[in-house]
Short mmCIF file of C-alpha atoms in Angstrom, two decimals:
data_model
loop_
_atom_site.label_atom_id
_atom_site.label_comp_id
_atom_site.label_asym_id
_atom_site.label_seq_id
_atom_site.Cartn_x
_atom_site.Cartn_y
_atom_site.Cartn_z
CA UNK A 28 43.61 107.12 135.59
CA UNK A 29 42.35 108.00 139.02
CA UNK A 30 41.84 111.74 139.35
CA UNK A 31 44.78 112.58 141.56
CA UNK A 32 47.07 115.55 141.14
CA UNK A 33 50.02 116.62 143.19
CA UNK A 34 51.62 120.03 143.34
CA UNK A 35 54.27 121.10 142.97
CA UNK A 36 55.76 118.28 140.89
CA UNK A 37 59.31 119.39 141.62
CA UNK A 38 60.69 121.60 144.35
CA UNK A 39 64.09 122.67 145.54
CA UNK A 40 64.29 124.28 148.96
CA UNK A 41 66.81 125.07 151.65
CA UNK A 42 67.27 123.46 155.03
CA UNK A 43 65.09 125.04 157.68
CA UNK A 44 62.40 126.40 155.39
CA UNK A 45 58.78 125.24 155.60
CA UNK A 46 57.40 123.30 152.65
CA UNK A 47 53.82 122.30 151.86
CA UNK A 48 52.85 119.68 149.30
CA UNK A 49 49.34 119.39 148.01
CA UNK A 50 47.34 116.37 146.92
CA UNK A 51 44.02 116.93 145.16
CA UNK A 52 41.54 114.22 144.18
CA UNK A 53 38.37 114.27 142.13
CA UNK A 54 37.19 110.76 143.10
CA UNK A 55 35.53 111.68 146.39
CA UNK A 56 37.44 108.87 148.14
CA UNK A 57 37.43 108.86 151.91
CA UNK A 58 41.01 107.74 152.53
CA UNK A 59 44.11 109.68 151.53
CA UNK A 60 47.73 108.85 152.16
CA UNK A 61 51.16 110.39 151.97
CA UNK A 62 54.17 108.17 151.28
CA UNK A 63 57.80 108.82 150.65
CA UNK A 64 59.90 106.65 148.40
CA UNK A 65 63.65 106.34 148.80
CA UNK A 66 66.19 103.95 147.30
CA UNK A 67 66.63 100.95 149.54
CA UNK A 68 63.49 101.68 151.57
CA UNK A 69 60.63 101.43 149.13
CA UNK A 70 57.38 103.16 149.88
CA UNK A 71 56.87 104.22 153.48
CA UNK A 72 53.74 105.70 154.92
CA UNK A 73 54.03 109.19 156.48
CA UNK A 74 50.49 110.08 157.45
CA UNK A 75 47.03 109.12 156.32
CA UNK A 76 43.52 110.50 156.57
CA UNK A 77 40.28 108.60 156.96
CA UNK A 78 38.01 111.62 156.59
CA UNK A 79 37.86 115.39 156.82
CA UNK A 80 39.88 116.49 159.83
CA UNK A 81 40.64 112.84 160.69
CA UNK A 82 44.29 111.96 160.35
CA UNK A 83 46.78 109.55 161.86
CA UNK A 84 50.50 108.86 161.84
CA UNK A 85 52.29 106.37 159.70
CA UNK A 86 55.67 104.69 159.94
CA UNK A 87 57.83 107.78 159.29
CA UNK A 88 55.79 110.73 160.58
CA UNK A 89 58.49 112.65 162.51
CA UNK A 90 59.06 116.07 161.00
CA UNK A 91 55.84 116.03 159.03
CA UNK A 92 52.32 117.29 159.65
CA UNK A 93 49.14 117.00 157.59
CA UNK A 94 45.81 118.64 157.25
CA UNK A 95 42.58 117.76 155.53
CA UNK A 96 39.91 120.45 155.60
CA UNK A 97 38.09 119.20 152.50
CA UNK A 98 37.49 115.72 151.13
CA UNK A 99 39.43 116.51 147.99
CA UNK A 100 42.59 118.03 149.46
CA UNK A 101 45.27 116.54 151.67
CA UNK A 102 48.27 118.71 152.55
CA UNK A 103 51.66 117.54 153.76
CA UNK A 104 53.82 120.08 155.55
CA UNK A 105 57.46 119.89 156.41
CA UNK A 106 57.69 122.44 159.20
CA UNK A 107 61.44 122.91 158.91
CA UNK A 108 62.88 120.92 156.01
CA UNK A 109 66.01 118.86 156.51
CA UNK A 110 68.27 117.15 153.96
CA UNK A 111 67.00 113.76 155.14
CA UNK A 112 63.59 114.75 153.81
CA UNK A 113 64.91 114.86 150.25
CA UNK A 114 62.74 112.25 148.62
CA UNK A 115 59.92 111.55 146.19
CA UNK A 116 56.56 112.00 147.81
CA UNK A 117 53.47 110.17 146.63
CA UNK A 118 49.86 110.75 147.49
CA UNK A 119 47.41 107.88 147.31
CA UNK A 120 43.64 107.54 147.66
CA UNK A 121 41.27 104.70 148.35
CA UNK A 122 37.62 104.07 148.99
CA UNK A 123 36.38 102.85 152.36
CA UNK A 124 36.83 99.24 153.44
CA UNK A 125 39.70 97.16 154.67
CA UNK A 126 40.50 95.52 151.32
CA UNK A 127 40.81 98.76 149.47
CA UNK A 128 42.99 99.37 146.45
CA UNK A 129 45.14 102.46 146.72
CA UNK A 130 45.57 104.64 143.63
CA UNK A 131 48.61 106.85 143.41
CA UNK A 132 49.35 110.32 142.20
CA UNK A 133 52.28 111.24 139.94
CA UNK A 134 54.60 112.23 142.78
CA UNK A 135 56.51 115.27 143.93
CA UNK A 136 60.29 115.29 143.79
CA UNK A 137 61.69 117.33 146.67
CA UNK A 138 65.30 118.33 147.08
CA UNK A 139 66.38 119.95 150.36
CA UNK A 140 69.77 121.63 150.11
CA UNK B 20 56.08 92.97 162.56
CA UNK B 21 54.43 92.79 159.18
CA UNK B 22 56.92 92.19 156.45
CA UNK B 23 56.83 91.95 152.69
CA UNK B 24 59.86 90.81 150.73
CA UNK B 25 60.34 90.52 146.99
CA UNK B 26 62.80 88.58 144.88
CA UNK B 27 64.81 88.96 142.85
CA UNK B 28 65.79 92.57 143.47
CA UNK B 29 66.48 93.00 139.79
CA UNK B 30 65.86 90.80 136.74
CA UNK B 31 67.06 91.14 133.18
CA UNK B 32 65.27 89.15 130.51
CA UNK B 33 65.55 88.89 126.80
CA UNK B 34 62.40 89.70 124.89
CA UNK B 35 60.24 86.58 124.87
CA UNK B 36 61.99 84.98 127.83
CA UNK B 37 59.33 84.10 130.42
CA UNK B 38 60.01 84.33 134.15
CA UNK B 39 58.40 84.90 137.56
CA UNK B 40 58.70 87.45 140.32
CA UNK B 41 58.11 86.50 143.94
CA UNK B 42 56.41 88.37 146.79
CA UNK B 43 56.46 86.83 150.28
CA UNK B 44 54.59 88.23 153.28
CA UNK B 45 54.33 87.52 156.99
CA UNK B 46 51.18 89.46 157.87
CA UNK B 47 48.57 87.26 159.50
CA UNK B 48 45.01 87.12 158.29
CA UNK B 49 45.63 88.23 154.73
CA UNK B 50 43.08 90.80 153.52
CA UNK B 51 44.35 91.00 149.99
CA UNK B 52 47.63 91.12 148.12
CA UNK B 53 48.12 93.96 145.67
CA UNK B 54 50.47 94.16 142.70
CA UNK B 55 51.57 97.46 141.21
CA UNK B 56 53.77 98.50 138.30
CA UNK B 57 55.93 101.61 138.58
CA UNK B 58 57.65 103.27 135.66
CA UNK B 59 60.59 105.65 136.31
CA UNK B 60 59.43 109.05 137.44
CA UNK B 61 55.82 107.99 137.86
CA UNK B 62 53.50 106.82 140.59
CA UNK B 63 52.69 103.13 141.11
CA UNK B 64 49.95 101.87 138.81
CA UNK B 65 47.56 99.24 140.14
CA UNK B 66 47.62 95.86 138.42
CA UNK B 67 45.87 93.15 140.48
CA UNK B 68 44.35 92.25 143.80
CA UNK B 69 44.31 88.66 145.03
CA UNK B 70 42.29 87.67 148.10
CA UNK B 71 42.56 83.90 148.61
CA UNK B 72 45.03 81.06 148.09
CA UNK B 73 44.66 79.55 144.62
CA UNK B 74 43.30 82.71 143.07
CA UNK B 75 44.76 83.86 139.76
CA UNK B 76 44.39 87.11 137.81
CA UNK B 77 45.64 87.84 134.29
CA UNK B 78 46.30 90.95 132.29
CA UNK B 79 47.98 90.72 128.90
CA UNK B 80 51.34 89.01 129.50
CA UNK B 81 51.04 89.11 133.29
CA UNK B 82 49.49 86.50 135.54
CA UNK B 83 49.43 86.80 139.32
CA UNK B 84 48.93 83.83 141.62
CA UNK B 85 48.57 83.54 145.38
CA UNK B 86 49.44 80.90 147.97
CA UNK B 87 49.12 81.13 151.74
CA UNK B 88 52.48 82.87 152.17
CA UNK B 89 53.52 84.22 148.82
CA UNK B 90 52.44 85.49 145.45
CA UNK B 91 54.02 85.14 142.04
CA UNK B 92 53.83 87.46 139.11
CA UNK B 93 54.43 85.40 135.99
CA UNK B 94 55.51 87.26 132.88
CA UNK B 95 54.99 85.32 129.65
CA UNK B 96 56.92 86.30 126.52
CA UNK B 97 57.77 89.75 127.87
CA UNK B 98 58.32 92.77 125.66
CA UNK B 99 60.60 95.76 126.30
CA UNK B 100 57.55 97.82 127.33
CA UNK B 101 57.11 95.49 130.30
CA UNK B 102 60.28 96.95 131.78
CA UNK B 103 59.35 98.56 135.11
CA UNK B 104 59.59 98.07 138.83
CA UNK B 105 56.91 95.71 140.17
CA UNK B 106 55.72 96.28 143.70
CA UNK B 107 53.54 94.13 145.92
CA UNK B 108 51.72 95.24 149.05
CA UNK B 109 49.46 93.83 151.74
CA UNK B 110 47.22 95.53 154.27
CA UNK B 111 48.75 95.52 157.72
CA UNK B 112 47.22 93.62 160.62
CA UNK B 113 44.96 96.56 161.44
CA UNK B 114 43.67 96.66 157.86
CA UNK B 115 44.22 100.41 157.63
CA UNK B 116 47.45 100.75 155.74
CA UNK B 117 49.60 98.96 153.24
CA UNK B 118 52.97 97.39 153.79
CA UNK B 119 54.93 97.55 150.57
CA UNK B 120 57.72 95.31 149.41
CA UNK B 121 60.96 96.86 148.07
CA UNK B 122 60.08 95.96 144.49
CA UNK B 123 61.65 93.98 141.63
CA UNK B 124 63.23 96.03 138.87
CA UNK B 125 62.54 94.22 135.57
CA UNK B 126 64.45 94.99 132.41
CA UNK B 127 63.41 93.36 129.15
CA UNK B 128 66.00 93.66 126.44
CA UNK B 129 65.03 93.66 122.74
#
Protein backbone atom coordinates (compact mmCIF):
# COMPACT_ATOMS: atom_id res chain seq x y z
CA UNK A 1 0.00 0.00 0.00
CA UNK A 2 1.16 3.50 -0.80
CA UNK A 3 2.07 5.36 2.38
CA UNK A 4 -0.88 7.72 2.57
CA UNK A 5 -2.80 8.56 5.70
CA UNK A 6 -5.73 10.89 6.19
CA UNK A 7 -6.94 12.46 9.38
CA UNK A 8 -9.43 12.55 10.83
CA UNK A 9 -11.11 9.49 9.33
CA UNK A 10 -14.54 10.61 10.47
CA UNK A 11 -15.82 14.02 11.49
CA UNK A 12 -19.14 15.54 12.39
CA UNK A 13 -19.35 19.31 12.44
CA UNK A 14 -21.89 22.08 12.36
CA UNK A 15 -22.70 24.47 9.54
CA UNK A 16 -20.51 27.55 9.62
CA UNK A 17 -17.56 26.04 11.45
CA UNK A 18 -14.11 25.74 9.87
CA UNK A 19 -12.79 22.25 9.18
CA UNK A 20 -9.31 21.11 8.17
CA UNK A 21 -8.53 17.71 6.75
CA UNK A 22 -4.99 16.43 6.59
CA UNK A 23 -3.28 14.17 4.09
CA UNK A 24 0.17 12.82 4.90
CA UNK A 25 2.38 10.79 2.56
CA UNK A 26 5.65 8.96 3.08
CA UNK A 27 6.37 8.37 -0.63
CA UNK A 28 7.95 11.74 -1.38
CA UNK A 29 5.64 12.13 -4.39
CA UNK A 30 5.45 15.56 -5.97
CA UNK A 31 1.75 15.65 -6.81
CA UNK A 32 -1.06 15.53 -4.26
CA UNK A 33 -4.79 15.77 -4.85
CA UNK A 34 -8.01 16.25 -2.93
CA UNK A 35 -11.20 14.67 -4.27
CA UNK A 36 -14.70 14.38 -2.99
CA UNK A 37 -16.92 11.42 -3.75
CA UNK A 38 -20.68 11.66 -3.75
CA UNK A 39 -23.39 9.29 -4.96
CA UNK A 40 -24.28 10.08 -8.54
CA UNK A 41 -21.19 12.23 -9.10
CA UNK A 42 -18.26 9.92 -8.67
CA UNK A 43 -14.86 11.31 -7.81
CA UNK A 44 -14.45 15.03 -8.43
CA UNK A 45 -11.23 16.97 -8.07
CA UNK A 46 -11.25 19.82 -5.55
CA UNK A 47 -7.66 21.08 -5.57
CA UNK A 48 -4.28 19.68 -6.40
CA UNK A 49 -0.66 20.48 -5.69
CA UNK A 50 2.34 20.03 -7.96
CA UNK A 51 4.93 20.97 -5.37
CA UNK A 52 5.49 22.76 -2.08
CA UNK A 53 3.45 25.96 -2.10
CA UNK A 54 2.25 25.20 -5.65
CA UNK A 55 -1.46 24.51 -5.84
CA UNK A 56 -4.27 24.87 -8.34
CA UNK A 57 -8.03 24.56 -8.48
CA UNK A 58 -9.98 21.58 -9.64
CA UNK A 59 -13.52 21.09 -10.84
CA UNK A 60 -15.29 21.80 -7.53
CA UNK A 61 -13.02 24.20 -5.64
CA UNK A 62 -15.60 26.75 -4.39
CA UNK A 63 -15.70 26.82 -0.59
CA UNK A 64 -12.39 25.01 -0.22
CA UNK A 65 -8.80 26.11 0.22
CA UNK A 66 -5.59 24.12 0.42
CA UNK A 67 -2.06 24.51 1.65
CA UNK A 68 1.12 22.58 1.18
CA UNK A 69 4.08 23.77 3.25
CA UNK A 70 5.91 20.43 3.18
CA UNK A 71 6.21 17.74 0.54
CA UNK A 72 4.53 15.20 2.79
CA UNK A 73 1.49 17.17 3.93
CA UNK A 74 -1.47 18.56 2.00
CA UNK A 75 -4.23 20.28 3.96
CA UNK A 76 -7.80 20.86 2.82
CA UNK A 77 -9.75 23.56 4.63
CA UNK A 78 -13.45 24.25 4.55
CA UNK A 79 -13.52 27.85 5.73
CA UNK A 80 -17.19 27.75 6.73
CA UNK A 81 -18.69 24.31 6.31
CA UNK A 82 -22.05 23.88 4.62
CA UNK A 83 -24.34 20.87 4.43
CA UNK A 84 -23.51 20.52 0.72
CA UNK A 85 -19.95 19.71 1.75
CA UNK A 86 -21.06 16.54 3.49
CA UNK A 87 -19.11 13.95 1.56
CA UNK A 88 -16.28 11.47 1.58
CA UNK A 89 -12.95 13.14 0.91
CA UNK A 90 -10.03 11.29 -0.63
CA UNK A 91 -6.45 12.34 -0.92
CA UNK A 92 -4.31 10.96 -3.73
CA UNK A 93 -0.63 11.15 -4.63
CA UNK A 94 1.36 10.58 -7.77
CA UNK A 95 4.88 10.92 -9.05
CA UNK A 96 5.81 13.45 -11.72
CA UNK A 97 4.90 12.93 -15.36
CA UNK A 98 1.75 13.18 -17.40
CA UNK A 99 0.97 9.44 -17.38
CA UNK A 100 1.11 9.11 -13.65
CA UNK A 101 -0.83 6.63 -11.58
CA UNK A 102 -2.65 8.15 -8.64
CA UNK A 103 -2.67 6.28 -5.35
CA UNK A 104 -5.44 6.99 -2.90
CA UNK A 105 -5.70 7.33 0.84
CA UNK A 106 -8.38 5.68 2.97
CA UNK A 107 -10.72 8.67 2.95
CA UNK A 108 -12.35 11.00 5.46
CA UNK A 109 -16.09 10.85 5.99
CA UNK A 110 -17.40 14.33 6.80
CA UNK A 111 -20.90 15.11 7.98
CA UNK A 112 -21.97 18.75 8.22
CA UNK A 113 -25.13 19.23 10.26
CA UNK B 1 -15.39 18.56 -22.43
CA UNK B 2 -13.59 15.42 -21.39
CA UNK B 3 -15.99 12.66 -20.49
CA UNK B 4 -15.72 9.17 -19.15
CA UNK B 5 -18.74 6.90 -19.01
CA UNK B 6 -19.06 3.39 -17.64
CA UNK B 7 -21.60 0.66 -18.21
CA UNK B 8 -23.44 -1.02 -16.78
CA UNK B 9 -24.05 1.05 -13.67
CA UNK B 10 -24.51 -2.13 -11.66
CA UNK B 11 -23.95 -5.80 -12.46
CA UNK B 12 -24.93 -8.89 -10.53
CA UNK B 13 -23.24 -12.16 -11.43
CA UNK B 14 -23.35 -15.64 -10.09
CA UNK B 15 -20.03 -17.02 -8.95
CA UNK B 16 -18.23 -18.37 -12.02
CA UNK B 17 -20.32 -16.34 -14.48
CA UNK B 18 -17.89 -14.35 -16.65
CA UNK B 19 -18.74 -10.87 -17.94
CA UNK B 20 -17.26 -7.54 -19.04
CA UNK B 21 -17.43 -3.96 -17.85
CA UNK B 22 -17.13 -1.06 -20.27
CA UNK B 23 -15.38 2.30 -19.98
CA UNK B 24 -15.79 4.83 -22.82
CA UNK B 25 -13.93 8.14 -23.03
CA UNK B 26 -13.95 11.22 -25.22
CA UNK B 27 -10.64 12.83 -24.24
CA UNK B 28 -8.39 13.39 -27.24
CA UNK B 29 -4.79 12.25 -27.29
CA UNK B 30 -5.12 9.47 -24.75
CA UNK B 31 -2.27 9.44 -22.24
CA UNK B 32 -3.30 6.32 -20.43
CA UNK B 33 -6.42 4.68 -19.12
CA UNK B 34 -6.47 3.64 -15.49
CA UNK B 35 -8.63 1.02 -13.78
CA UNK B 36 -9.28 1.04 -10.06
CA UNK B 37 -11.19 -1.16 -7.66
CA UNK B 38 -13.01 0.40 -4.71
CA UNK B 39 -14.38 -1.54 -1.77
CA UNK B 40 -17.06 0.02 0.45
CA UNK B 41 -15.59 2.48 2.92
CA UNK B 42 -12.15 2.42 1.33
CA UNK B 43 -10.14 4.42 -1.15
CA UNK B 44 -9.75 3.33 -4.78
CA UNK B 45 -7.06 0.72 -5.31
CA UNK B 46 -5.03 0.85 -8.50
CA UNK B 47 -5.38 -2.16 -10.83
CA UNK B 48 -4.06 -1.41 -14.34
CA UNK B 49 -2.81 1.23 -16.72
CA UNK B 50 -3.23 0.85 -20.48
CA UNK B 51 -1.53 3.21 -22.91
CA UNK B 52 -2.23 2.10 -26.46
CA UNK B 53 -4.97 0.43 -28.48
CA UNK B 54 -4.58 -3.33 -28.49
CA UNK B 55 -2.80 -3.41 -25.15
CA UNK B 56 -3.95 -5.94 -22.56
CA UNK B 57 -3.14 -6.37 -18.87
CA UNK B 58 -4.10 -9.25 -16.59
CA UNK B 59 -4.31 -9.76 -12.86
CA UNK B 60 -5.82 -12.93 -11.46
CA UNK B 61 -9.38 -13.12 -12.84
CA UNK B 62 -9.27 -9.64 -14.36
CA UNK B 63 -8.14 -8.67 -17.84
CA UNK B 64 -8.23 -5.13 -19.14
CA UNK B 65 -8.19 -4.29 -22.85
CA UNK B 66 -8.06 -0.99 -24.71
CA UNK B 67 -9.36 0.26 -28.06
CA UNK B 68 -9.22 3.79 -29.45
CA UNK B 69 -12.37 4.91 -27.68
CA UNK B 70 -13.08 2.41 -24.93
CA UNK B 71 -11.70 -0.12 -22.51
CA UNK B 72 -13.12 -3.35 -21.22
CA UNK B 73 -12.52 -5.05 -17.93
CA UNK B 74 -13.18 -8.74 -18.41
CA UNK B 75 -13.88 -10.80 -15.32
CA UNK B 76 -13.41 -14.52 -15.78
CA UNK B 77 -15.06 -16.97 -13.37
CA UNK B 78 -15.59 -14.30 -10.71
CA UNK B 79 -15.68 -15.03 -7.00
CA UNK B 80 -17.65 -13.19 -4.29
CA UNK B 81 -14.45 -11.41 -3.24
CA UNK B 82 -14.42 -9.68 -6.64
CA UNK B 83 -17.49 -7.73 -5.55
CA UNK B 84 -16.58 -4.03 -5.57
CA UNK B 85 -17.04 -0.86 -7.56
CA UNK B 86 -14.73 -0.64 -10.55
CA UNK B 87 -13.67 2.82 -11.68
CA UNK B 88 -11.85 3.94 -14.78
CA UNK B 89 -10.08 7.24 -15.30
CA UNK B 90 -8.16 9.09 -17.99
CA UNK B 91 -5.85 12.11 -17.76
CA UNK B 92 -7.56 15.25 -19.02
CA UNK B 93 -6.40 17.09 -22.13
CA UNK B 94 -3.88 19.06 -20.08
CA UNK B 95 -2.41 15.85 -18.67
CA UNK B 96 -2.52 17.22 -15.14
CA UNK B 97 -5.59 15.64 -13.65
CA UNK B 98 -7.78 12.62 -13.95
CA UNK B 99 -11.34 12.44 -15.18
CA UNK B 100 -13.10 9.57 -13.45
CA UNK B 101 -16.05 7.59 -14.66
CA UNK B 102 -19.00 7.01 -12.32
CA UNK B 103 -18.07 3.37 -11.76
CA UNK B 104 -19.69 -0.04 -12.16
CA UNK B 105 -20.90 -1.69 -8.97
CA UNK B 106 -20.24 -5.42 -9.29
CA UNK B 107 -21.87 -7.99 -7.04
CA UNK B 108 -20.85 -11.63 -7.30
CA UNK B 109 -23.24 -13.97 -5.58
CA UNK B 110 -22.10 -17.32 -4.17
